[in-house]
Every structure is written in C-alpha cells, then in structure tokens.
Short mmCIF file of the C-alpha atoms (twelve columns), coordinates in Angstrom:
data_MODEL
# 
_entry.id   MODEL 
# 
loop_
_atom_site.group_PDB 
_atom_site.id 
_atom_site.type_symbol 
_atom_site.label_atom_id 
_atom_site.label_alt_id 
_atom_site.label_comp_id 
_atom_site.label_asym_id 
_atom_site.label_seq_id 
_atom_site.Cartn_x 
_atom_site.Cartn_y 
_atom_site.Cartn_z 
_atom_site.pdbx_PDB_model_num 
ATOM 1   C CA . UNK A 1   -81.925  17.773 -159.248 1 
ATOM 2   C CA . UNK A 2   -85.109  19.646 -160.049 1 
ATOM 3   C CA . UNK A 3   -84.912  23.386 -160.657 1 
ATOM 4   C CA . UNK A 4   -88.380  24.918 -160.396 1 
ATOM 5   C CA . UNK A 5   -87.413  27.682 -162.828 1 
ATOM 6   C CA . UNK A 6   -86.774  25.116 -165.578 1 
ATOM 7   C CA . UNK A 7   -90.254  24.835 -167.078 1 
ATOM 8   C CA . UNK A 8   -92.484  26.076 -169.864 1 
ATOM 9   C CA . UNK A 9   -92.230  26.128 -173.661 1 
ATOM 10  C CA . UNK A 10  -88.820  25.314 -175.163 1 
ATOM 11  C CA . UNK A 11  -88.795  25.264 -178.970 1 
ATOM 12  C CA . UNK A 12  -86.274  23.035 -180.706 1 
ATOM 13  C CA . UNK A 13  -84.660  25.237 -183.343 1 
ATOM 14  C CA . UNK A 14  -83.790  24.328 -186.897 1 
ATOM 15  C CA . UNK A 15  -80.387  25.378 -188.176 1 
ATOM 16  C CA . UNK A 16  -80.627  27.811 -191.116 1 
ATOM 17  C CA . UNK A 17  -78.265  27.202 -194.030 1 
ATOM 18  C CA . UNK A 18  -77.511  29.403 -197.020 1 
ATOM 19  C CA . UNK A 19  -78.206  28.211 -200.587 1 
ATOM 20  C CA . UNK A 20  -74.634  26.844 -200.732 1 
ATOM 21  C CA . UNK A 21  -75.423  24.904 -197.506 1 
ATOM 22  C CA . UNK A 22  -72.998  26.907 -195.376 1 
ATOM 23  C CA . UNK A 23  -74.168  27.943 -191.910 1 
ATOM 24  C CA . UNK A 24  -76.361  31.066 -191.958 1 
ATOM 25  C CA . UNK A 25  -75.145  32.708 -188.753 1 
ATOM 26  C CA . UNK A 26  -77.153  35.895 -189.208 1 
ATOM 27  C CA . UNK A 27  -80.263  33.869 -189.943 1 
ATOM 28  C CA . UNK A 28  -79.713  31.759 -186.841 1 
ATOM 29  C CA . UNK A 29  -79.538  34.887 -184.702 1 
ATOM 30  C CA . UNK A 30  -82.742  36.243 -186.276 1 
ATOM 31  C CA . UNK A 31  -84.590  32.958 -185.752 1 
ATOM 32  C CA . UNK A 32  -83.474  32.817 -182.130 1 
ATOM 33  C CA . UNK A 33  -84.651  36.356 -181.522 1 
ATOM 34  C CA . UNK A 34  -87.980  35.736 -183.266 1 
ATOM 35  C CA . UNK A 35  -88.947  32.732 -181.152 1 
ATOM 36  C CA . UNK A 36  -87.896  34.476 -177.940 1 
ATOM 37  C CA . UNK A 37  -90.119  37.398 -178.901 1 
ATOM 38  C CA . UNK A 38  -92.988  34.893 -179.241 1 
ATOM 39  C CA . UNK A 39  -92.781  34.539 -175.458 1 
ATOM 40  C CA . UNK A 40  -91.122  31.135 -175.059 1 
ATOM 41  C CA . UNK A 41  -89.364  30.228 -171.831 1 
ATOM 42  C CA . UNK A 42  -86.139  28.841 -173.332 1 
ATOM 43  C CA . UNK A 43  -84.665  27.406 -176.524 1 
ATOM 44  C CA . UNK A 44  -83.070  24.111 -177.535 1 
ATOM 45  C CA . UNK A 45  -80.296  24.117 -180.141 1 
ATOM 46  C CA . UNK A 46  -78.295  21.413 -181.931 1 
ATOM 47  C CA . UNK A 47  -80.906  18.695 -181.544 1 
ATOM 48  C CA . UNK A 48  -82.276  16.432 -184.261 1 
ATOM 49  C CA . UNK A 49  -84.491  19.322 -185.441 1 
ATOM 50  C CA . UNK A 50  -81.289  21.334 -185.920 1 
ATOM 51  C CA . UNK A 51  -79.679  18.700 -188.173 1 
ATOM 52  C CA . UNK A 52  -76.968  18.316 -185.565 1 
ATOM 53  C CA . UNK A 53  -75.666  15.226 -187.340 1 
ATOM 54  C CA . UNK A 54  -74.572  17.449 -190.244 1 
ATOM 55  C CA . UNK A 55  -72.608  20.049 -188.273 1 
ATOM 56  C CA . UNK A 56  -68.837  20.128 -187.947 1 
ATOM 57  C CA . UNK A 57  -67.346  20.793 -184.516 1 
ATOM 58  C CA . UNK A 58  -66.605  24.366 -185.541 1 
ATOM 59  C CA . UNK A 59  -70.148  24.896 -186.838 1 
ATOM 60  C CA . UNK A 60  -71.568  23.468 -183.622 1 
ATOM 61  C CA . UNK A 61  -69.429  25.890 -181.628 1 
ATOM 62  C CA . UNK A 62  -70.757  28.748 -183.750 1 
ATOM 63  C CA . UNK A 63  -74.360  27.588 -183.246 1 
ATOM 64  C CA . UNK A 64  -73.899  27.536 -179.465 1 
ATOM 65  C CA . UNK A 65  -72.233  30.942 -179.402 1 
ATOM 66  C CA . UNK A 66  -74.751  32.520 -181.772 1 
ATOM 67  C CA . UNK A 67  -77.741  31.257 -179.802 1 
ATOM 68  C CA . UNK A 68  -76.319  32.474 -176.491 1 
ATOM 69  C CA . UNK A 69  -75.447  35.874 -177.917 1 
ATOM 70  C CA . UNK A 70  -78.872  36.286 -179.551 1 
ATOM 71  C CA . UNK A 71  -80.700  35.124 -176.418 1 
ATOM 72  C CA . UNK A 72  -78.787  37.774 -174.477 1 
ATOM 73  C CA . UNK A 73  -79.816  36.381 -171.115 1 
ATOM 74  C CA . UNK A 74  -83.540  36.573 -171.859 1 
ATOM 75  C CA . UNK A 75  -84.064  32.795 -171.726 1 
ATOM 76  C CA . UNK A 76  -81.907  29.725 -171.038 1 
ATOM 77  C CA . UNK A 77  -80.188  27.960 -173.931 1 
ATOM 78  C CA . UNK A 78  -80.261  24.152 -173.863 1 
ATOM 79  C CA . UNK A 79  -77.560  22.547 -175.999 1 
ATOM 80  C CA . UNK A 80  -77.918  19.195 -177.711 1 
ATOM 81  C CA . UNK A 81  -74.763  17.294 -176.788 1 
ATOM 82  C CA . UNK A 82  -75.298  13.603 -177.439 1 
ATOM 83  C CA . UNK A 83  -72.478  11.291 -178.441 1 
ATOM 84  C CA . UNK A 84  -71.676  7.718  -179.342 1 
ATOM 85  C CA . UNK A 85  -69.414  7.599  -176.300 1 
ATOM 86  C CA . UNK A 86  -69.329  9.430  -172.994 1 
ATOM 87  C CA . UNK A 87  -66.101  11.127 -174.084 1 
ATOM 88  C CA . UNK A 88  -67.720  12.472 -177.250 1 
ATOM 89  C CA . UNK A 89  -70.745  13.742 -175.331 1 
ATOM 90  C CA . UNK A 90  -68.526  15.411 -172.735 1 
ATOM 91  C CA . UNK A 91  -66.518  17.191 -175.435 1 
ATOM 92  C CA . UNK A 92  -69.753  18.671 -176.802 1 
ATOM 93  C CA . UNK A 93  -70.972  19.575 -173.310 1 
ATOM 94  C CA . UNK A 94  -67.739  21.436 -172.562 1 
ATOM 95  C CA . UNK A 95  -68.056  23.248 -175.872 1 
ATOM 96  C CA . UNK A 96  -71.611  24.269 -174.923 1 
ATOM 97  C CA . UNK A 97  -70.524  25.377 -171.459 1 
ATOM 98  C CA . UNK A 98  -67.703  27.488 -172.889 1 
ATOM 99  C CA . UNK A 99  -70.251  29.192 -175.161 1 
ATOM 100 C CA . UNK A 100 -72.502  30.036 -172.220 1 
ATOM 101 C CA . UNK A 101 -75.262  27.439 -172.624 1 
ATOM 102 C CA . UNK A 102 -77.001  26.569 -169.351 1 
ATOM 103 C CA . UNK A 103 -78.084  22.942 -169.824 1 
ATOM 104 C CA . UNK A 104 -76.918  19.977 -171.929 1 
ATOM 105 C CA . UNK A 105 -79.463  17.651 -173.539 1 
ATOM 106 C CA . UNK A 106 -78.065  14.133 -173.953 1 
ATOM 107 C CA . UNK A 107 -79.673  11.069 -175.547 1 
ATOM 108 C CA . UNK A 108 -78.410  7.501  -175.289 1 
ATOM 109 C CA . UNK A 109 -75.944  6.528  -178.031 1 
ATOM 110 C CA . UNK A 110 -77.565  5.810  -181.392 1 
ATOM 111 C CA . UNK A 111 -76.705  2.902  -183.718 1 
ATOM 112 C CA . UNK A 112 -74.995  1.012  -180.874 1 
ATOM 113 C CA . UNK A 113 -78.306  -0.148 -179.308 1 
ATOM 114 C CA . UNK A 114 -76.988  -0.540 -175.740 1 
ATOM 115 C CA . UNK A 115 -78.904  -2.355 -172.987 1 
ATOM 116 C CA . UNK A 116 -80.308  -0.674 -169.849 1 
ATOM 117 C CA . UNK A 117 -77.193  -1.198 -167.722 1 
ATOM 118 C CA . UNK A 118 -74.961  0.059  -170.538 1 
ATOM 119 C CA . UNK A 119 -77.149  3.150  -170.921 1 
ATOM 120 C CA . UNK A 120 -76.929  3.731  -167.179 1 
ATOM 121 C CA . UNK A 121 -73.131  3.443  -167.234 1 
ATOM 122 C CA . UNK A 122 -72.925  5.799  -170.235 1 
ATOM 123 C CA . UNK A 123 -74.743  8.477  -168.259 1 
ATOM 124 C CA . UNK A 124 -72.819  7.834  -165.066 1 
ATOM 125 C CA . UNK A 125 -69.563  8.591  -166.890 1 
ATOM 126 C CA . UNK A 126 -71.038  11.796 -168.314 1 
ATOM 127 C CA . UNK A 127 -72.538  12.891 -164.992 1 
ATOM 128 C CA . UNK A 128 -69.257  12.367 -163.199 1 
ATOM 129 C CA . UNK A 129 -67.522  14.990 -165.343 1 
ATOM 130 C CA . UNK A 130 -70.122  17.315 -166.859 1 
ATOM 131 C CA . UNK A 131 -69.810  21.058 -166.137 1 
ATOM 132 C CA . UNK A 132 -73.526  21.528 -166.970 1 
ATOM 133 C CA . UNK A 133 -76.777  20.077 -165.647 1 
ATOM 134 C CA . UNK A 134 -78.005  17.284 -167.911 1 
ATOM 135 C CA . UNK A 135 -81.423  16.946 -169.511 1 
ATOM 136 C CA . UNK A 136 -81.965  13.293 -170.367 1 
ATOM 137 C CA . UNK A 137 -83.396  12.798 -173.838 1 
ATOM 138 C CA . UNK A 138 -85.489  9.774  -174.788 1 
ATOM 139 C CA . UNK A 139 -85.942  9.655  -178.555 1 
ATOM 140 C CA . UNK A 140 -86.106  5.958  -179.522 1 
ATOM 141 C CA . UNK A 141 -87.200  6.757  -183.077 1 
ATOM 142 C CA . UNK A 142 -83.682  8.160  -183.610 1 
ATOM 143 C CA . UNK A 143 -81.579  6.019  -181.266 1 
ATOM 144 C CA . UNK A 144 -83.376  2.640  -181.570 1 
ATOM 145 C CA . UNK A 145 -83.265  2.300  -177.783 1 
ATOM 146 C CA . UNK A 146 -85.625  3.621  -175.134 1 
ATOM 147 C CA . UNK A 147 -85.277  4.458  -171.496 1 
ATOM 148 C CA . UNK A 148 -87.369  2.312  -169.222 1 
ATOM 149 C CA . UNK A 149 -88.981  3.809  -166.135 1 
ATOM 150 C CA . UNK A 150 -86.554  2.083  -163.770 1 
ATOM 151 C CA . UNK A 151 -83.490  3.586  -165.473 1 
ATOM 152 C CA . UNK A 152 -84.942  7.103  -165.426 1 
ATOM 153 C CA . UNK A 153 -85.903  6.580  -161.776 1 
ATOM 154 C CA . UNK A 154 -82.305  5.699  -160.895 1 
ATOM 155 C CA . UNK A 155 -80.814  8.595  -162.847 1 
ATOM 156 C CA . UNK A 156 -83.308  11.064 -161.342 1 
ATOM 157 C CA . UNK A 157 -81.506  10.754 -158.014 1 
ATOM 158 C CA . UNK A 158 -78.278  12.181 -159.441 1 
ATOM 159 C CA . UNK A 159 -77.793  15.876 -158.560 1 
ATOM 160 C CA . UNK A 160 -76.563  16.686 -162.093 1 
ATOM 161 C CA . UNK A 161 -79.752  15.383 -163.746 1 
ATOM 162 C CA . UNK A 162 -82.130  18.329 -164.077 1 
ATOM 163 C CA . UNK A 163 -84.851  16.714 -166.170 1 
ATOM 164 C CA . UNK A 164 -85.891  14.606 -169.123 1 
ATOM 165 C CA . UNK A 165 -87.356  15.272 -172.548 1 
ATOM 166 C CA . UNK A 166 -89.542  12.245 -173.210 1 
ATOM 167 C CA . UNK A 167 -90.179  11.832 -176.951 1 
ATOM 168 C CA . UNK A 168 -91.079  8.168  -177.311 1 
ATOM 169 C CA . UNK A 169 -94.666  8.842  -178.464 1 
ATOM 170 C CA . UNK A 170 -95.596  6.254  -175.804 1 
ATOM 171 C CA . UNK A 171 -98.139  7.882  -173.503 1 
ATOM 172 C CA . UNK A 172 -97.895  5.061  -170.962 1 
ATOM 173 C CA . UNK A 173 -94.135  5.572  -170.627 1 
ATOM 174 C CA . UNK A 174 -94.382  9.368  -170.457 1 
ATOM 175 C CA . UNK A 175 -97.142  9.211  -167.853 1 
ATOM 176 C CA . UNK A 176 -95.232  6.704  -165.736 1 
ATOM 177 C CA . UNK A 177 -92.043  8.802  -165.839 1 
ATOM 178 C CA . UNK A 178 -93.968  11.913 -164.800 1 
ATOM 179 C CA . UNK A 179 -95.579  10.177 -161.851 1 
ATOM 180 C CA . UNK A 180 -92.381  8.395  -160.762 1 
ATOM 181 C CA . UNK A 181 -89.895  11.288 -161.044 1 
ATOM 182 C CA . UNK A 182 -91.675  14.670 -161.098 1 
ATOM 183 C CA . UNK A 183 -90.722  15.371 -157.485 1 
ATOM 184 C CA . UNK A 184 -87.003  15.129 -158.379 1 
ATOM 185 C CA . UNK A 185 -86.580  16.253 -161.986 1 
ATOM 186 C CA . UNK A 186 -88.388  18.410 -164.543 1 
ATOM 187 C CA . UNK A 187 -90.274  16.280 -167.063 1 
ATOM 188 C CA . UNK A 188 -90.799  17.811 -170.512 1 
ATOM 189 C CA . UNK A 189 -93.023  16.215 -173.114 1 
ATOM 190 C CA . UNK A 190 -92.027  15.906 -176.726 1 
ATOM 191 C CA . UNK A 191 -94.692  15.943 -179.436 1 
ATOM 192 C CA . UNK A 192 -96.625  18.602 -177.538 1 
ATOM 193 C CA . UNK A 193 -99.241  18.865 -180.272 1 
ATOM 194 C CA . UNK A 194 -100.251 15.301 -179.470 1 
ATOM 195 C CA . UNK A 195 -99.519  14.880 -175.742 1 
ATOM 196 C CA . UNK A 196 -99.039  18.417 -174.413 1 
ATOM 197 C CA . UNK A 197 -102.344 18.915 -172.621 1 
ATOM 198 C CA . UNK A 198 -102.433 15.459 -171.075 1 
ATOM 199 C CA . UNK A 199 -98.788  15.694 -170.009 1 
ATOM 200 C CA . UNK A 200 -99.205  19.116 -168.401 1 
ATOM 201 C CA . UNK A 201 -102.289 17.896 -166.532 1 
ATOM 202 C CA . UNK A 202 -100.359 14.807 -165.394 1 
ATOM 203 C CA . UNK A 203 -97.545  16.938 -163.973 1 
ATOM 204 C CA . UNK A 204 -95.066  17.643 -166.767 1 
ATOM 205 C CA . UNK A 205 -93.485  21.088 -166.349 1 
ATOM 206 C CA . UNK A 206 -93.559  21.945 -170.057 1 
ATOM 207 C CA . UNK A 207 -92.726  20.707 -173.502 1 
ATOM 208 C CA . UNK A 208 -89.936  20.810 -176.066 1 
ATOM 209 C CA . UNK A 209 -91.075  20.608 -179.672 1 
ATOM 210 C CA . UNK A 210 -90.145  21.516 -183.222 1 
ATOM 211 C CA . UNK A 211 -93.499  23.071 -184.136 1 
ATOM 212 C CA . UNK A 212 -93.326  26.086 -181.813 1 
ATOM 213 C CA . UNK A 213 -91.050  28.209 -184.062 1 
ATOM 214 C CA . UNK A 214 -93.850  27.919 -186.645 1 
ATOM 215 C CA . UNK A 215 -96.837  28.063 -184.294 1 
ATOM 216 C CA . UNK A 216 -95.291  31.056 -182.542 1 
ATOM 217 C CA . UNK A 217 -97.471  32.791 -179.955 1 
ATOM 218 C CA . UNK A 218 -100.171 30.149 -180.516 1 
ATOM 219 C CA . UNK A 219 -97.961  27.568 -178.775 1 
ATOM 220 C CA . UNK A 220 -97.315  29.902 -175.850 1 
ATOM 221 C CA . UNK A 221 -101.063 30.642 -175.604 1 
ATOM 222 C CA . UNK A 222 -101.735 26.894 -175.521 1 
ATOM 223 C CA . UNK A 223 -99.293  26.427 -172.651 1 
ATOM 224 C CA . UNK A 224 -100.836 29.309 -170.707 1 
ATOM 225 C CA . UNK A 225 -104.356 27.966 -171.203 1 
ATOM 226 C CA . UNK A 226 -103.333 24.444 -170.196 1 
ATOM 227 C CA . UNK A 227 -101.559 25.584 -167.034 1 
ATOM 228 C CA . UNK A 228 -104.216 28.061 -165.873 1 
ATOM 229 C CA . UNK A 229 -107.239 25.789 -166.137 1 
ATOM 230 C CA . UNK A 230 -108.660 27.125 -169.405 1 
ATOM 231 C CA . UNK A 231 -109.106 23.643 -170.813 1 
ATOM 232 C CA . UNK A 232 -111.585 24.600 -173.536 1 
ATOM 233 C CA . UNK A 233 -109.066 26.995 -175.094 1 
ATOM 234 C CA . UNK A 234 -106.214 24.531 -174.592 1 
ATOM 235 C CA . UNK A 235 -108.112 21.730 -176.324 1 
ATOM 236 C CA . UNK A 236 -108.941 23.926 -179.303 1 
ATOM 237 C CA . UNK A 237 -105.360 25.173 -179.686 1 
ATOM 238 C CA . UNK A 238 -103.873 21.700 -179.355 1 
ATOM 239 C CA . UNK A 239 -106.276 20.348 -181.986 1 
ATOM 240 C CA . UNK A 240 -105.215 23.089 -184.390 1 
ATOM 241 C CA . UNK A 241 -101.512 22.479 -183.745 1 
ATOM 242 C CA . UNK A 242 -101.995 18.722 -184.137 1 
ATOM 243 C CA . UNK A 243 -103.568 19.189 -187.565 1 
ATOM 244 C CA . UNK A 244 -100.601 21.245 -188.653 1 
ATOM 245 C CA . UNK A 245 -98.004  18.900 -187.201 1 
ATOM 246 C CA . UNK A 246 -99.647  15.917 -188.873 1 
ATOM 247 C CA . UNK A 247 -99.285  17.785 -192.169 1 
ATOM 248 C CA . UNK A 248 -95.605  18.530 -191.478 1 
ATOM 249 C CA . UNK A 249 -94.714  14.934 -190.769 1 
ATOM 250 C CA . UNK A 250 -96.494  13.853 -193.953 1 
ATOM 251 C CA . UNK A 251 -94.342  16.090 -196.162 1 
ATOM 252 C CA . UNK A 252 -90.753  15.198 -196.946 1 
ATOM 253 C CA . UNK A 253 -88.085  14.078 -194.500 1 
ATOM 254 C CA . UNK A 254 -87.892  15.873 -191.167 1 
ATOM 255 C CA . UNK A 255 -87.097  18.761 -190.731 1 
ATOM 256 C CA . UNK A 256 -87.624  19.843 -194.363 1 
ATOM 257 C CA . UNK A 257 -91.274  20.744 -193.773 1 
ATOM 258 C CA . UNK A 258 -90.477  22.809 -190.675 1 
ATOM 259 C CA . UNK A 259 -87.859  24.766 -192.610 1 
ATOM 260 C CA . UNK A 260 -90.268  25.308 -195.505 1 
ATOM 261 C CA . UNK A 261 -92.933  26.553 -193.086 1 
ATOM 262 C CA . UNK A 262 -90.468  29.008 -191.578 1 
ATOM 263 C CA . UNK A 263 -89.653  30.276 -195.074 1 
ATOM 264 C CA . UNK A 264 -93.368  30.830 -195.731 1 
ATOM 265 C CA . UNK A 265 -93.610  32.826 -192.508 1 
ATOM 266 C CA . UNK A 266 -90.653  34.992 -193.482 1 
ATOM 267 C CA . UNK A 267 -88.474  33.451 -190.779 1 
ATOM 268 C CA . UNK A 268 -85.043  31.965 -191.540 1 
ATOM 269 C CA . UNK A 269 -85.588  28.392 -192.674 1 
ATOM 270 C CA . UNK A 270 -83.400  27.639 -195.654 1 
ATOM 271 C CA . UNK A 271 -82.457  24.350 -197.286 1 
ATOM 272 C CA . UNK A 272 -81.732  21.044 -195.605 1 
ATOM 273 C CA . UNK A 273 -78.391  19.293 -195.863 1 
ATOM 274 C CA . UNK A 274 -77.816  16.083 -197.792 1 
ATOM 275 C CA . UNK A 275 -79.206  13.509 -197.823 1 
ATOM 276 C CA . UNK A 276 -82.430  15.319 -196.827 1 
ATOM 277 C CA . UNK A 277 -84.145  16.968 -199.759 1 
ATOM 278 C CA . UNK A 278 -86.027  20.266 -199.452 1 
ATOM 279 C CA . UNK A 279 -89.753  20.131 -200.188 1 
ATOM 280 C CA . UNK A 280 -90.651  20.261 -203.869 1 
ATOM 281 C CA . UNK A 281 -93.105  22.796 -205.322 1 
ATOM 282 C CA . UNK A 282 -96.147  20.551 -204.893 1 
ATOM 283 C CA . UNK A 283 -95.265  19.830 -201.262 1 
ATOM 284 C CA . UNK A 284 -94.746  23.540 -200.550 1 
ATOM 285 C CA . UNK A 285 -98.131  24.324 -202.099 1 
ATOM 286 C CA . UNK A 286 -99.766  21.711 -199.860 1 
ATOM 287 C CA . UNK A 287 -98.025  23.135 -196.815 1 
ATOM 288 C CA . UNK A 288 -99.092  26.656 -197.734 1 
ATOM 289 C CA . UNK A 289 -102.759 25.560 -197.832 1 
ATOM 290 C CA . UNK A 290 -102.497 24.013 -194.360 1 
ATOM 291 C CA . UNK A 291 -100.860 27.149 -192.959 1 
ATOM 292 C CA . UNK A 292 -103.512 29.396 -194.498 1 
ATOM 293 C CA . UNK A 293 -106.270 27.191 -193.049 1 
ATOM 294 C CA . UNK A 294 -104.689 27.598 -189.619 1 
ATOM 295 C CA . UNK A 295 -104.359 31.360 -189.990 1 
ATOM 296 C CA . UNK A 296 -100.565 31.358 -189.824 1 
ATOM 297 C CA . UNK A 297 -100.271 33.019 -193.229 1 
ATOM 298 C CA . UNK A 298 -102.849 35.088 -195.074 1 
ATOM 299 C CA . UNK A 299 -104.594 34.195 -198.313 1 
ATOM 300 C CA . UNK A 300 -102.782 36.919 -200.219 1 
ATOM 301 C CA . UNK A 301 -99.472  35.153 -199.475 1 
ATOM 302 C CA . UNK A 302 -100.490 32.422 -201.884 1 
# 
C-alpha cells in the first residue's frame, strides 16, 4: 500500500570495515550521520552495496541497530532482508524490525532462478508474516531473475507491499512498472545517474542508489531540480553524476570504487571483504582525477 511520505533520495550505504576486516561500527555511525546531513530523505542498509553477503547474523544485527541509532528518527531506515527462502528472509526482517528499521527491502532469491509463479509464492509467504512493510527489489544482475510487469502488478495490490526499487537497467520495464503501479505503490528507480530524471518525470517517487553517499548534496540538488521543474539544472547535474558513476563501475569490483571514493572524501569507506579486492594505487589515482574534475575533491588533495 502506497505511503505518500515514502519518497525522495535514499542512498544505499556501504558497510565500513577496519583494516582487519572487522565491522567498523563507529565508522558506520559516522557515515550514516554524514549522508543524513547531506539532506537525503532516508537510507538503505544491508543491500548489495553494503556487502550484505559477507555479514554474519550478528554483524547484520549490529548494522541495523547502528543505523537506527545514528539516524535518530531523522529519516527512515530501510533494511535489506533478502533470502534464499521465505523463512530466511523473514528471519532477517524480524531482526530489522527488532532494531527499529521501518521498511524491509526484499529481492527474489538468487542462484535458484525461480519462475514467475515461484517468485510470487515466495513473496506471498513473506507478506503473510512480515512485521514490516516490504519494498520489492528487482536486481536481475545479482539474482539472475527479473520481475515482469504482471507479477509486480499482482503484488502491488497487497497491503504490505509499500513499493519497489527497480534496478534492471531496462527503461522499458521501469517505465511500464511506474505507469502500471504508481497509484498503489511507491516506485523508486535504481541507477539514478542514468534514469533518475526520466523516471521522476514518468512518475517515480524517488531513487535509491549507491552514488549518493559520494555525490552528497549534489544528488539532493538534482532531485530537487527534477521535481520542481528546473530541468536545465537537473540535466546538468545528472550528466555530471553519470560521468562519475561510469568511472566507478569501470574500476574494480563493486563496491570497491565507492568505498575508495568515500575514503578520498574523508568519509568512512574502508576495505572490501574477500573475494573483492580494494582498488590498487593506479585505480585510486584514476578515481581521484575523476573526482577532482567533478569538484568533489580539490586539486590540493592530490
């Protein structure tokens, strides 16, 4: 069921680790506070940007609790809570609810490659027992399956479904989902640096992306321009963010470049967990040049 307050810019947070790869709780709190101070409307934790696959159950609990405590009621906290089975997803959702998170983001199971009816049944089991509203999450690059419009249309009628994050990189699918379901659920675009302006004009309520913790207030300014009719400013800001995001995805394995960019900004980034390698010196130098060209860091930082 659509909640008109659930809209705007929701950055997907990385998970800071210490040099020994243990969870950097203090760094996580500082990163959460920093992005909220940028003016975002909510945060997303424990998604693929947050290396959720690498976290133990206890670490995930700590991430949820730390984010909620650091947010301190200023913005909603959306918790990534996907699972191979409905039971696994529900265990994560209950953990998020106990920590004080407001919404659970749930993708279809990965690796299994279920069909449309199996995906529908997976969500029906979750929706029958979830203590939190559910944000559907379409990320076929990670799961190897994609929602079709008909499945989203059917799920949009369930009162526990609050929205969808559509990250297929398929504009036709995103546009169709917006037009078919925007009266019932909140549609958020992924890859905002590529599709943000078009999606917002089509009727999406906002976007969830991994670049915003780096772009900072620039991302929030883009959203404001796009939603207030200042299309010239919105186009220019999106073009700048797209250039940067293209550079990120060309360096290392995601989210190593995002974490390196945060380090360059003086925000908690830290290393990635195995098997993902941090950027090497040459890659960091390339990233630094892109960030200087975009005005995110000054020349003297080189």
